[in-house]
């Protein structure tokens, strides 16, 4: 493993354009790395598989935690690793809760159906739109609260009701515009969720907007179609760039911006080799594919800014409810 | 003299890292460390959670999960594992992942072969046993449900249905439950039996028959499916097989699961082939018992062979016709003693059926 010391020295003196008392800001260097190895991840996957098999599937939530712990733990920023602190037991209880909710949902439909089938149909339609944000909220809240770095937790401060309203409006507009609005819909959701992410007292924001995204999609689909798919690598690159280049972090007056260095060639290699691995190992090589993909992401995202990641304060409260996380499996949200 | 190890401590209040010097105390049941600020901590081994990465170990305390003690020292890690093993604090997953690659592979292969053994040998037998526990009323209900939905979308030839019933009543079929016969108007070359004793024959297959021998063979064959509860057996084998498969391969996505599912489908086809062979032999027995020419069954096969390449594949898929099947039956015919008596009743009813 490479030894990379955090350089706190002024690597790039920038002239402060506002001309106030600070003549220069301290630009910090950040290094995002992924140390995961396919063989190790394969071993974890095999052991998970064995234990899941022997326990007739009950071990599954614990197996998932093992995988997430590995992926998070092998992701490092400035040579300190991320940490996933979810537990199998939490996920298991979340799974049970999601099943109970599922049964309750059926029961409500049944009751409405007894009164008037129209009510039942309206309820089904409304819940089809409201269920995904309901659980996406829970899932974000849970997974962010279980992610930490240097002993400081991440968090999600979004509001469940607001997210559901956004989904209802977005779905409605997407339907009446025959799908054209979907770009604005997805970017609104992205912006909303990202702006509610926290890492201690660092706030996140996202500058994405529907019209920029719409043109990327239009251009991507059209060119992919007329080049018989060859453009898809550039399309992937454009999406990846767009997702990352708009993500920002802010703390006090300081900030960090993200920049993607992904290239179409890089995507070509990633996708082609992943496909070959899957085909020639009949899917057994999936752990290598997951590792390669994570490595690709970490290698191609560069952070730049002046936030001192040594001085982040714990701000997010502890959170205990894994229903959203497991509902994703139960309801297939 | 207790050995001290160098580590890093994050207190879970801020992201700042503090130097720490760590040692095992209290006959190795506690980890003690002091940070550069002078704070002293005692962590009981039984309160500890850890994650290890090569030469790095991250230790957390159940009582304050935010705080982390990180130690990058092989000697420490070795000692830490010894202590944990002595306290039996290593869980099964960690112990298994710490095994060598070959050991894990051997364990996996052993379990996998055990399961395949179960899948190929135990499963068909166990599920057949289960079927014998199912009451007859289950077969009847299932058959009625299928027939109800089936009748809904096809037209029954009521006149020919009556003739077919007359035809069957002339025969000794050794049926274990009352049989119902129906003729469906369709050019398709098809016939099937439902578990409730309902036998459906298409006009398409009747028209192509040269003699009533073939019809007796067909009826005998279908009766065997009813008597031997083939469809329920197939269903049970299929469901239990799928249960095992989804259990094993739920974690492995992609091509593998598709391959496995198709393999299972092939396996179910081989089940149905097994059932078909059984039904052929039974059909032959019925022919001989009723003094009908046993070559009727060969006639039936030859009729089906002709449509092999046409669009009427449904019958072929579930009744796989092979040279082997014909050869086997021919061999049995040559070995068996039989007497052929022309039955005028059958001849006349058969004529009406063919109109």
XYZ file of C-alpha atoms in Angstrom:
688
model
C 0.000 0.000 0.000
C 1.244 3.437 -0.867
C 2.153 5.804 1.910
C 0.702 9.168 1.109
C 1.139 11.870 3.696
C -1.443 14.573 3.784
C 0.268 17.672 2.665
C -0.941 20.592 4.603
C 1.488 22.923 2.953
C 0.397 25.526 0.483
C 0.649 23.642 -2.764
C -1.075 26.237 -4.866
C -1.137 29.788 -3.776
C -4.163 31.402 -5.265
C -4.621 35.107 -5.279
C -7.810 36.028 -3.553
C -9.662 38.045 -6.134
C -11.825 39.924 -3.705
C -8.688 41.627 -2.470
C -9.447 41.395 1.253
C -6.931 40.727 4.010
C -6.294 37.114 2.939
C -3.835 37.139 0.122
C -3.865 33.425 -0.404
C -5.990 30.395 0.498
C -4.614 27.061 1.539
C -5.407 24.507 -1.115
C -5.404 21.031 0.353
C -4.657 17.903 -1.565
C -7.062 14.986 -1.480
C -6.449 11.501 -2.709
C -9.301 9.084 -3.265
C -8.200 5.474 -3.630
C -9.684 2.009 -3.759
C -7.532 -0.804 -2.404
C -9.987 -3.679 -2.885
C -8.789 -6.888 -4.530
C -10.966 -9.206 -6.573
C -9.538 -12.334 -4.938
C -10.318 -11.064 -1.428
C -13.789 -9.970 -2.391
C -14.331 -13.342 -4.060
C -13.392 -15.094 -0.824
C -15.917 -12.978 1.095
C -18.568 -13.710 -1.527
C -17.931 -17.470 -1.371
C -18.061 -17.571 2.422
C -21.252 -15.475 2.299
C -22.696 -17.902 -0.195
C -21.830 -20.909 1.959
C -23.307 -19.416 5.110
C -26.428 -18.200 3.313
C -26.893 -21.678 1.904
C -26.424 -23.466 5.215
C -28.838 -21.096 6.999
C -31.438 -21.436 4.218
C -31.090 -17.772 3.300
C -31.414 -16.268 6.747
C -27.781 -15.184 6.699
C -28.409 -12.928 3.697
C -28.525 -9.567 5.576
C -25.306 -10.434 7.397
C -23.734 -11.429 4.098
C -24.668 -8.089 2.615
C -23.084 -6.270 5.550
C -19.843 -8.206 5.036
C -19.712 -7.114 1.408
C -20.512 -3.476 2.175
C -17.973 -3.408 4.994
C -15.310 -4.614 2.589
C -16.161 -2.137 -0.168
C -16.355 0.818 2.233
C -13.260 -0.241 4.127
C -11.209 -0.484 0.947
C -12.208 3.015 -0.118
C -9.775 5.514 1.223
C -9.374 9.261 1.223
C -5.936 10.555 2.123
C -5.021 7.093 3.362
C -7.849 6.865 5.888
C -10.530 4.317 5.169
C -14.286 4.735 5.105
C -16.350 2.539 7.396
C -19.745 0.879 7.112
C -21.272 0.266 10.522
C -24.623 -1.278 9.564
C -25.292 -4.685 11.096
C -26.950 -7.816 9.792
C -29.375 -7.749 12.674
C -30.556 -4.214 11.776
C -31.042 -5.216 8.162
C -32.842 -8.380 9.213
C -35.286 -6.434 11.410
C -35.697 -3.922 8.589
C -36.582 -6.805 6.306
C -39.216 -8.077 8.742
C -40.668 -4.569 9.072
C -40.789 -4.145 5.310
C -42.672 -7.428 4.996
C -45.174 -6.312 7.641
C -45.652 -3.018 5.787
C -46.180 -4.980 2.608
C -48.910 -7.062 4.252
C -50.511 -3.917 5.715
C -50.462 -2.370 2.245
C -52.336 -5.349 0.795
C -54.785 -5.206 3.676
C -55.556 -1.513 3.045
C -56.146 -2.251 -0.648
C -58.460 -5.067 0.384
C -60.405 -2.770 2.750
C -60.723 -0.034 0.124
C -61.839 -2.679 -2.340
C -64.665 -3.678 0.008
C -65.908 -0.083 0.175
C -65.455 0.819 -3.473
C -63.035 -0.631 -6.037
C -62.377 2.907 -7.360
C -60.870 3.841 -3.983
C -58.651 0.788 -4.129
C -57.436 1.706 -7.621
C -56.713 5.315 -6.615
C -54.868 4.050 -3.559
C -52.800 1.650 -5.651
C -51.849 4.364 -8.140
C -50.927 6.848 -5.403
C -48.934 4.287 -3.473
C -47.042 3.225 -6.582
C -45.724 6.775 -6.793
C -45.313 7.310 -3.056
C -43.738 3.988 -2.076
C -40.383 4.514 -3.852
C -39.640 7.919 -2.230
C -40.932 6.587 1.099
C -38.293 3.893 1.076
C -35.590 5.847 -0.747
C -35.755 8.292 2.135
C -35.396 5.463 4.657
C -32.592 3.876 2.698
C -30.597 7.118 2.362
C -31.135 7.944 5.994
C -29.949 4.504 7.066
C -27.021 4.039 4.713
C -25.645 7.544 5.262
C -25.927 7.195 9.025
C -23.973 3.954 8.778
C -21.169 5.488 6.764
C -18.327 7.124 8.593
C -14.839 8.395 7.962
C -12.246 9.235 10.600
C -14.848 8.517 13.281
C -17.269 11.129 11.935
C -20.638 10.025 10.570
C -22.345 10.947 7.347
C -26.009 11.839 7.456
C -29.081 12.568 5.396
C -31.314 15.402 6.569
C -33.992 15.271 3.894
C -37.664 15.277 4.782
C -39.757 12.258 3.858
C -42.878 14.321 3.108
C -41.005 16.743 0.850
C -39.463 13.892 -1.113
C -42.857 12.242 -1.602
C -44.375 15.551 -2.813
C -41.462 15.952 -5.252
C -42.103 12.441 -6.556
C -45.834 13.052 -6.946
C -45.304 16.321 -8.872
C -42.408 14.894 -10.890
C -44.310 11.770 -11.861
C -47.365 13.795 -12.841
C -45.336 16.195 -15.027
C -43.386 13.313 -16.554
C -46.612 11.586 -17.550
C -48.273 14.666 -19.080
C -45.078 15.588 -21.011
C -44.820 11.974 -22.261
C -41.567 11.442 -20.417
C -39.753 14.603 -21.514
C -39.824 15.965 -17.980
C -37.990 12.917 -16.588
C -34.589 14.662 -16.890
C -35.786 17.556 -14.735
C -37.483 15.109 -12.380
C -34.389 13.000 -11.793
C -32.104 16.043 -11.419
C -34.487 17.683 -8.938
C -34.419 14.545 -6.826
C -30.650 14.310 -7.131
C -30.206 17.937 -6.134
C -32.605 17.614 -3.209
C -31.041 14.443 -1.803
C -27.454 15.631 -2.285
C -28.142 18.960 -0.638
C -29.295 17.061 2.410
C -26.145 14.975 2.706
C -23.796 15.817 5.537
C -20.391 14.634 6.565
C -20.119 16.016 10.069
C -20.334 19.751 9.585
C -19.519 19.545 5.879
C -22.562 20.217 3.682
C -23.029 18.834 0.199
C -24.612 20.512 -2.790
C -25.192 19.685 -6.401
C -25.326 22.148 -9.283
C -27.046 19.784 -11.693
C -30.113 20.964 -13.568
C -32.728 19.376 -15.780
C -32.007 21.227 -19.030
C -28.264 20.427 -19.093
C -29.035 16.819 -18.273
C -31.780 16.704 -20.896
C -29.327 17.663 -23.660
C -26.759 15.125 -22.491
C -29.432 12.437 -22.653
C -30.762 13.544 -26.040
C -27.285 13.787 -27.541
C -26.269 10.475 -25.960
C -29.293 8.505 -27.141
C -29.204 9.949 -30.624
C -25.484 9.448 -31.229
C -25.510 5.991 -29.629
C -28.310 5.030 -31.976
C -26.723 6.275 -35.192
C -23.258 4.895 -34.305
C -24.759 1.473 -33.479
C -23.780 1.753 -29.846
C -20.183 2.870 -30.293
C -20.966 6.279 -28.818
C -22.261 4.619 -25.639
C -18.765 4.861 -24.098
C -18.763 8.626 -24.628
C -22.321 8.726 -23.349
C -21.265 6.911 -20.186
C -18.371 9.329 -19.786
C -20.655 12.354 -20.218
C -23.073 11.071 -17.575
C -20.271 10.218 -15.161
C -18.698 13.660 -15.684
C -22.004 15.374 -15.197
C -22.800 13.490 -12.004
C -19.444 14.192 -10.400
C -18.461 17.622 -11.726
C -21.528 19.194 -10.166
C -21.004 17.768 -6.691
C -19.645 20.206 -4.122
C -18.861 20.201 -0.428
C -18.895 23.234 1.821
C -17.761 23.983 5.338
C -17.792 27.525 6.693
C -16.303 29.575 3.826
C -14.275 26.669 2.503
C -15.221 24.116 -0.091
C -14.287 21.042 -2.076
C -15.224 20.469 -5.696
C -15.153 17.189 -7.611
C -13.717 16.688 -11.050
C -14.048 13.599 -13.160
C -11.081 12.411 -15.212
C -12.983 9.535 -16.831
C -12.479 9.051 -20.552
C -14.451 7.163 -23.167
C -11.431 4.873 -23.564
C -11.504 4.198 -19.843
C -15.166 3.262 -20.014
C -14.504 1.094 -23.055
C -11.864 -0.868 -21.163
C -13.969 -1.100 -17.988
C -17.117 -2.306 -19.723
C -15.403 -4.626 -22.198
C -13.216 -6.373 -19.615
C -16.127 -6.613 -17.162
C -18.240 -8.225 -19.861
C -15.494 -10.680 -20.779
C -15.016 -11.608 -17.106
C -18.744 -12.223 -16.682
C -19.021 -14.272 -19.872
C -15.922 -16.429 -19.460
C -16.436 -17.143 -15.769
C -20.193 -17.677 -16.241
C -20.875 -14.949 -13.698
C -18.628 -16.356 -10.975
C -16.218 -13.490 -11.610
C -18.778 -10.926 -10.507
C -16.697 -9.941 -7.420
C -13.847 -8.899 -9.731
C -16.262 -6.839 -11.792
C -17.515 -5.038 -8.687
C -13.964 -4.351 -7.511
C -12.879 -3.084 -10.940
C -15.882 -0.777 -11.124
C -15.253 0.696 -7.690
C -11.596 1.165 -8.511
C -12.530 2.909 -11.742
C -14.765 5.353 -9.878
C -12.182 6.165 -7.214
C -9.399 6.513 -9.791
C -11.443 8.911 -11.871
C -12.781 11.285 -9.263
C -10.440 14.029 -8.139
C -11.215 16.325 -5.253
C -9.975 19.875 -5.017
C -10.502 22.548 -2.419
C -9.455 23.986 0.898
C -11.486 22.175 3.575
C -9.239 20.704 6.243
C -10.588 17.171 6.679
C -8.756 16.942 10.003
C -11.149 19.382 11.656
C -14.600 18.037 10.815
C -16.950 17.870 13.782
C -19.433 15.109 14.588
C -22.878 16.631 14.016
C -25.239 13.908 12.829
C -27.421 12.159 15.350
C -27.518 8.415 15.588
C -30.301 6.812 13.632
C -31.836 3.373 14.084
C -34.199 2.062 11.421
C -33.208 -0.097 8.508
C -36.663 -0.498 6.996
C -35.884 1.547 3.887
C -32.728 -0.395 3.195
C -34.428 -3.767 3.141
C -37.697 -2.601 1.621
C -35.726 -2.061 -1.552
C -35.518 -5.849 -1.769
C -39.009 -6.642 -0.538
C -40.874 -4.167 -2.722
C -38.302 -4.056 -5.478
C -38.362 -0.243 -5.369
C 8.157 -5.609 30.194
C 4.985 -5.054 28.184
C 5.445 -4.214 24.570
C 3.956 -0.935 23.413
C 2.588 -0.438 19.918
C 2.080 2.807 18.076
C -1.396 3.636 16.862
C -3.777 6.379 15.855
C -6.932 7.349 17.697
C -10.039 9.115 16.412
C -12.297 10.160 19.269
C -15.602 10.238 17.372
C -16.133 13.914 18.202
C -13.949 15.405 15.520
C -12.063 13.981 12.562
C -8.683 14.898 14.034
C -6.258 12.029 14.490
C -4.314 11.597 17.682
C -1.167 9.561 18.231
C -1.677 6.734 20.695
C 0.541 4.179 22.356
C -1.157 0.848 22.864
C -0.498 -2.222 25.001
C -2.244 -5.361 26.204
C -2.759 -5.510 29.960
C -4.574 -7.574 32.586
C -3.276 -10.888 31.214
C -4.232 -9.771 27.732
C -7.899 -9.264 28.496
C -7.761 -5.523 28.036
C -6.255 -3.071 25.600
C -4.878 0.036 27.187
C -3.842 3.113 25.261
C -2.837 6.660 25.922
C -3.285 9.448 23.392
C -0.933 12.335 22.800
C -3.297 14.513 24.848
C -2.647 12.293 27.829
C -6.103 10.670 27.880
C -6.000 7.091 29.035
C -8.390 4.403 27.751
C -9.062 0.815 28.800
C -10.955 -1.345 26.341
C -12.114 -4.788 27.374
C -11.486 -7.463 24.736
C -15.113 -8.592 24.996
C -16.309 -5.082 24.048
C -14.227 -4.948 20.917
C -15.207 -4.929 17.249
C -12.572 -4.832 14.573
C -11.888 -4.648 10.858
C -8.582 -5.823 9.491
C -6.937 -4.799 6.246
C -3.584 -6.434 5.454
C -1.217 -4.840 7.952
C -3.784 -2.445 9.391
C -6.375 -3.092 12.050
C -9.223 -0.786 13.056
C -10.616 -1.412 16.529
C -13.897 -0.047 17.829
C -15.539 -0.295 21.214
C -19.156 -1.400 21.456
C -19.681 1.233 24.136
C -18.684 4.097 21.812
C -18.811 2.928 18.211
C -17.693 6.263 16.760
C -14.217 6.154 18.234
C -11.530 4.245 16.339
C -8.134 2.948 17.321
C -5.979 2.189 14.282
C -2.809 0.186 14.499
C -0.541 -0.550 11.581
C 1.795 -3.161 12.983
C 2.048 -6.820 12.000
C 3.259 -7.854 15.445
C 0.272 -6.197 17.064
C -2.151 -7.839 14.654
C -0.642 -11.282 15.283
C -0.942 -10.827 19.011
C -4.437 -9.361 18.697
C -5.641 -12.445 16.803
C -4.083 -14.747 19.397
C -5.902 -12.898 22.162
C -9.188 -13.006 20.286
C -8.856 -16.702 19.551
C -8.216 -17.404 23.195
C -11.331 -15.394 24.093
C -13.268 -17.135 21.290
C -14.232 -13.703 20.007
C -13.704 -14.530 16.322
C -16.939 -15.153 14.483
C -17.501 -17.879 11.919
C -17.309 -15.582 8.926
C -13.942 -14.166 9.984
C -12.602 -17.623 10.715
C -13.730 -18.892 7.329
C -12.368 -15.912 5.393
C -9.062 -16.359 7.194
C -8.809 -19.889 5.783
C -6.639 -20.416 2.740
C -8.099 -20.203 -0.727
C -7.765 -23.961 -1.316
C -9.509 -24.861 1.933
C -12.462 -22.623 1.114
C -12.620 -24.085 -2.391
C -12.600 -27.641 -1.008
C -15.392 -26.838 1.466
C -17.419 -25.177 -1.292
C -16.963 -28.073 -3.695
C -17.916 -30.615 -1.003
C -21.117 -28.748 -0.164
C -21.894 -28.203 -3.818
C -21.503 -31.906 -4.649
C -23.636 -32.845 -1.673
C -26.349 -30.569 -3.010
C -26.049 -31.918 -6.564
C -26.345 -35.431 -5.193
C -29.508 -34.331 -3.441
C -30.802 -32.574 -6.527
C -30.234 -35.498 -8.887
C -30.998 -38.491 -6.673
C -32.822 -37.610 -3.492
C -35.089 -34.872 -4.791
C -37.176 -36.862 -7.360
C -37.686 -39.661 -4.847
C -38.543 -37.386 -1.939
C -41.008 -35.360 -3.976
C -42.653 -38.540 -5.324
C -43.086 -39.647 -1.717
C -44.647 -36.286 -0.957
C -47.071 -36.750 -3.841
C -48.273 -40.035 -2.379
C -49.166 -38.088 0.768
C -51.285 -35.632 -1.221
C -54.978 -36.613 -1.265
C -56.723 -37.473 -4.528
C -58.964 -34.463 -4.077
C -55.901 -32.281 -4.760
C -55.487 -33.866 -8.211
C -59.194 -33.421 -8.886
C -59.299 -29.770 -7.886
C -56.174 -28.912 -9.848
C -57.520 -30.694 -12.923
C -60.867 -28.930 -12.665
C -59.237 -25.498 -12.389
C -57.152 -26.162 -15.501
C -60.114 -27.594 -17.397
C -62.369 -24.665 -16.463
C -59.938 -22.109 -17.828
C -59.213 -24.337 -20.813
C -62.829 -24.877 -21.816
C -63.288 -21.138 -21.617
C -61.003 -20.567 -24.574
C -61.629 -23.594 -26.787
C -64.642 -25.202 -28.418
C -65.726 -28.697 -27.439
C -67.153 -30.971 -30.110
C -70.081 -32.353 -28.091
C -71.085 -35.044 -30.606
C -67.604 -36.477 -30.965
C -67.104 -36.211 -27.234
C -70.037 -38.599 -26.859
C -68.518 -41.040 -29.395
C -65.160 -40.898 -27.680
C -66.819 -41.756 -24.376
C -68.534 -44.728 -26.038
C -65.227 -45.782 -27.560
C -63.480 -45.680 -24.173
C -66.273 -47.584 -22.457
C -65.626 -50.493 -24.845
C -62.103 -50.765 -23.447
C -60.662 -52.096 -20.242
C -58.358 -49.226 -19.221
C -57.558 -50.299 -15.645
C -58.181 -46.742 -14.554
C -57.862 -45.912 -10.874
C -60.393 -43.087 -11.020
C -63.404 -42.218 -13.233
C -62.312 -40.822 -16.578
C -63.922 -38.003 -18.550
C -63.269 -37.641 -22.274
C -63.566 -34.530 -24.412
C -62.899 -33.829 -28.083
C -61.753 -30.307 -28.955
C -62.203 -28.789 -32.408
C -58.700 -27.883 -33.506
C -56.343 -28.811 -36.335
C -53.507 -29.033 -33.864
C -52.037 -32.509 -33.401
C -52.452 -32.655 -29.655
C -53.892 -34.562 -26.718
C -53.431 -34.339 -22.987
C -54.584 -35.717 -19.662
C -55.389 -33.725 -16.533
C -54.857 -35.091 -13.005
C -58.640 -35.281 -12.338
C -59.056 -37.948 -15.022
C -60.048 -35.557 -17.781
C -58.604 -36.603 -21.137
C -58.720 -34.133 -24.021
C -58.112 -35.180 -27.616
C -57.966 -32.764 -30.568
C -59.855 -33.449 -33.808
C -56.550 -32.811 -35.623
C -54.942 -35.945 -34.206
C -58.104 -38.060 -34.725
C -58.297 -37.202 -38.437
C -54.728 -38.330 -39.084
C -55.196 -41.795 -37.546
C -55.229 -44.795 -39.907
C -56.897 -47.247 -37.534
C -58.502 -47.380 -34.131
C -55.373 -49.144 -32.863
C -53.618 -45.768 -32.711
C -56.503 -44.221 -30.774
C -56.455 -47.020 -28.211
C -52.705 -46.512 -27.878
C -53.221 -42.794 -27.364
C -55.946 -43.320 -24.761
C -53.850 -45.930 -22.958
C -50.926 -43.547 -22.918
C -52.990 -40.694 -21.458
C -54.628 -42.952 -18.870
C -51.159 -43.851 -17.626
C -50.492 -40.155 -16.948
C -53.641 -40.030 -14.833
C -53.074 -43.309 -12.997
C -49.439 -42.599 -12.215
C -50.167 -38.973 -11.254
C -47.448 -37.784 -13.611
C -48.459 -34.136 -13.769
C -48.553 -33.770 -9.985
C -45.235 -35.588 -9.685
C -43.704 -33.338 -12.330
C -45.070 -30.276 -10.588
C -43.649 -31.314 -7.221
C -40.265 -32.172 -8.667
C -40.209 -28.878 -10.511
C -41.118 -26.758 -7.514
C -38.745 -28.474 -5.115
C -35.971 -28.272 -7.703
C -36.561 -24.568 -8.169
C -36.521 -24.060 -4.424
C -33.108 -25.662 -4.117
C -31.794 -23.772 -7.116
C -33.004 -20.374 -6.010
C -31.567 -21.040 -2.585
C -28.130 -21.853 -3.956
C -27.875 -19.341 -6.709
C -29.814 -16.386 -5.363
C -26.506 -14.710 -4.593
C -24.887 -15.308 -7.948
C -26.310 -13.119 -10.653
C -26.063 -12.987 -14.385
C -25.258 -15.692 -16.851
C -24.765 -18.387 -14.226
C -28.341 -18.156 -12.961
C -29.715 -18.224 -16.513
C -27.616 -21.295 -17.290
C -28.734 -23.028 -14.123
C -32.376 -22.262 -14.795
C -32.131 -23.664 -18.285
C -30.329 -26.710 -16.988
C -33.169 -27.208 -14.569
C -35.619 -26.856 -17.432
C -33.749 -29.587 -19.311
C -33.879 -31.685 -16.180
C -37.658 -31.243 -16.022
C -37.820 -32.327 -19.652
C -35.952 -35.466 -18.743
C -38.491 -36.038 -15.991
C -41.252 -35.786 -18.558
C -39.335 -38.168 -20.820
C -39.184 -40.618 -17.939
C -42.941 -40.235 -17.515
C -43.525 -40.637 -21.270
C -41.606 -43.903 -21.336
C -43.689 -45.169 -18.468
C -46.888 -44.091 -20.240
C -45.803 -45.777 -23.505
C -45.316 -49.083 -21.759
C -48.649 -48.745 -20.019
C -50.352 -47.877 -23.329
C -48.879 -51.020 -24.859
C -50.210 -53.089 -21.980
C -53.692 -51.652 -22.566
C -53.505 -52.499 -26.290
C -52.589 -56.117 -25.586
C -55.137 -56.469 -22.827
C -57.942 -55.311 -25.155
C -56.790 -57.565 -28.004
C -55.911 -54.537 -30.127
C -52.924 -54.615 -32.460
C -49.952 -53.388 -30.363
C -48.472 -51.806 -33.490
C -51.093 -49.090 -32.967
C -48.556 -47.362 -30.782
C -45.974 -47.425 -33.606
C -48.655 -46.027 -35.886
C -49.216 -43.199 -33.388
C -45.478 -42.453 -33.233
C -45.241 -42.355 -37.016
C -48.170 -39.956 -37.202
C -46.446 -37.678 -34.716
C -43.127 -37.928 -36.564
C -44.748 -36.469 -39.672
C -45.641 -33.246 -37.859
C -42.232 -33.081 -36.259
C -41.154 -30.224 -38.472
C -44.455 -28.406 -38.650
C -45.600 -25.645 -36.312
C -47.459 -27.984 -34.009
C -44.593 -28.272 -31.611
C -46.516 -28.356 -28.371
C -47.085 -32.072 -28.363
C -43.542 -32.777 -29.473
C -41.993 -30.717 -26.722
C -43.818 -32.455 -23.928
C -43.827 -35.849 -25.637
C -40.286 -36.006 -26.943
C -40.293 -38.431 -29.845
C -37.044 -40.142 -30.444
C -35.921 -43.094 -32.478
C -35.024 -44.662 -29.183
C -38.556 -44.459 -27.893
C -39.846 -46.251 -31.001
C -37.063 -48.814 -30.907
C -37.721 -49.620 -27.251
C -41.405 -50.185 -27.857
C -40.761 -52.308 -30.993
C -38.446 -54.490 -28.941
C -41.073 -54.960 -26.232
C -43.739 -55.790 -28.855
C -41.515 -58.446 -30.419
C -41.010 -60.034 -27.021
C -44.643 -60.030 -25.969
C -47.442 -62.525 -26.648
C -50.639 -61.008 -27.978
C -53.853 -61.887 -29.769
C -55.623 -59.492 -32.122
C -59.413 -59.551 -32.320
C -61.222 -57.043 -34.504
C -63.849 -55.233 -32.476
C -66.671 -54.068 -34.750
C -68.060 -51.642 -32.163
C -64.735 -49.877 -31.981
C -64.481 -49.777 -35.773
C -67.856 -48.115 -36.179
C -67.362 -45.575 -33.391
C -63.898 -44.770 -34.730
C -65.395 -44.014 -38.164
C -67.839 -41.557 -36.607
C -65.001 -39.916 -34.715
C -63.062 -39.385 -37.920
C -65.865 -37.672 -39.833
